Phi, psi and omega in degrees: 000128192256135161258106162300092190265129183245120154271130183239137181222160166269157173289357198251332180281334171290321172268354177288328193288316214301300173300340178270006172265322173324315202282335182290328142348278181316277197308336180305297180258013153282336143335304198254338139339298185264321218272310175316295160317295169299009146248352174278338181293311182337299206299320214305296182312341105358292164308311197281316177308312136347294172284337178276348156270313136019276182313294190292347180294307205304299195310335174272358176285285195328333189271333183283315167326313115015253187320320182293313170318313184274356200276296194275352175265002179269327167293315212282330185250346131336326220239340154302316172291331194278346180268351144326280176328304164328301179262007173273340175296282200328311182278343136273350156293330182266346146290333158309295184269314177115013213242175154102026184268335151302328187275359186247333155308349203269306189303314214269343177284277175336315171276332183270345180276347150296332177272333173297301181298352172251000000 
């Protein structure tokens, strides 16, 4: 014995199905709507802490470069003055003694190859 299942809708019951999947539509994606806002507000202090770190990485580079930049010219007015100094020694030991004439050649060699090298 075979049963024959029939379905019948009214026209009124066929739009009563339509509108309640419409609605059902709808709350589904105001769901994900709000639940998608509300996890981009979560993410957002995250993002902005990210890009305000960023940002200050960049600023310690440029600053260590700077700095490196100020390194070598303070070595470089170091290494001028002691050989000033060198020869301001030479000339006063051969003013005190009258001796010493290799050390103020050595010296007067030393200062020019310095004032040459930069």
């Amino acid at each position: 014995m075979e049963q024959v299942i029939s379905f019948s809708f009214t026209p009124s019951e066929l739009w009563t199905w339509f509108l309640g999947a419409c609605v059902a539509v709808a709350t589904i994606s105001g769901a994900g709507a709000a639940l998608g806002s509300w996890l981009k507000k979560a993410k957002q202090p995250e993002t902005e802490r990210e890009l305000r770190i960023s940002k200050l990485e960049e600023t310690v580079a440029r600053h260590d470069a700077f700095f490196r930049a100020d390194k070598c010219r303070l070595d470089e007015i170091e290494n001028g003055n002691r050989v000033t100094q060198m020869a301001l020694l030479a000339l006063l030991d051969h003013g005190i003694d009258g001796n010493n004439i290799e050390q103020m050649k050595q010296a007067k060699e030393d200062l020019q190859r310095h004032l040459v090298e930069r």
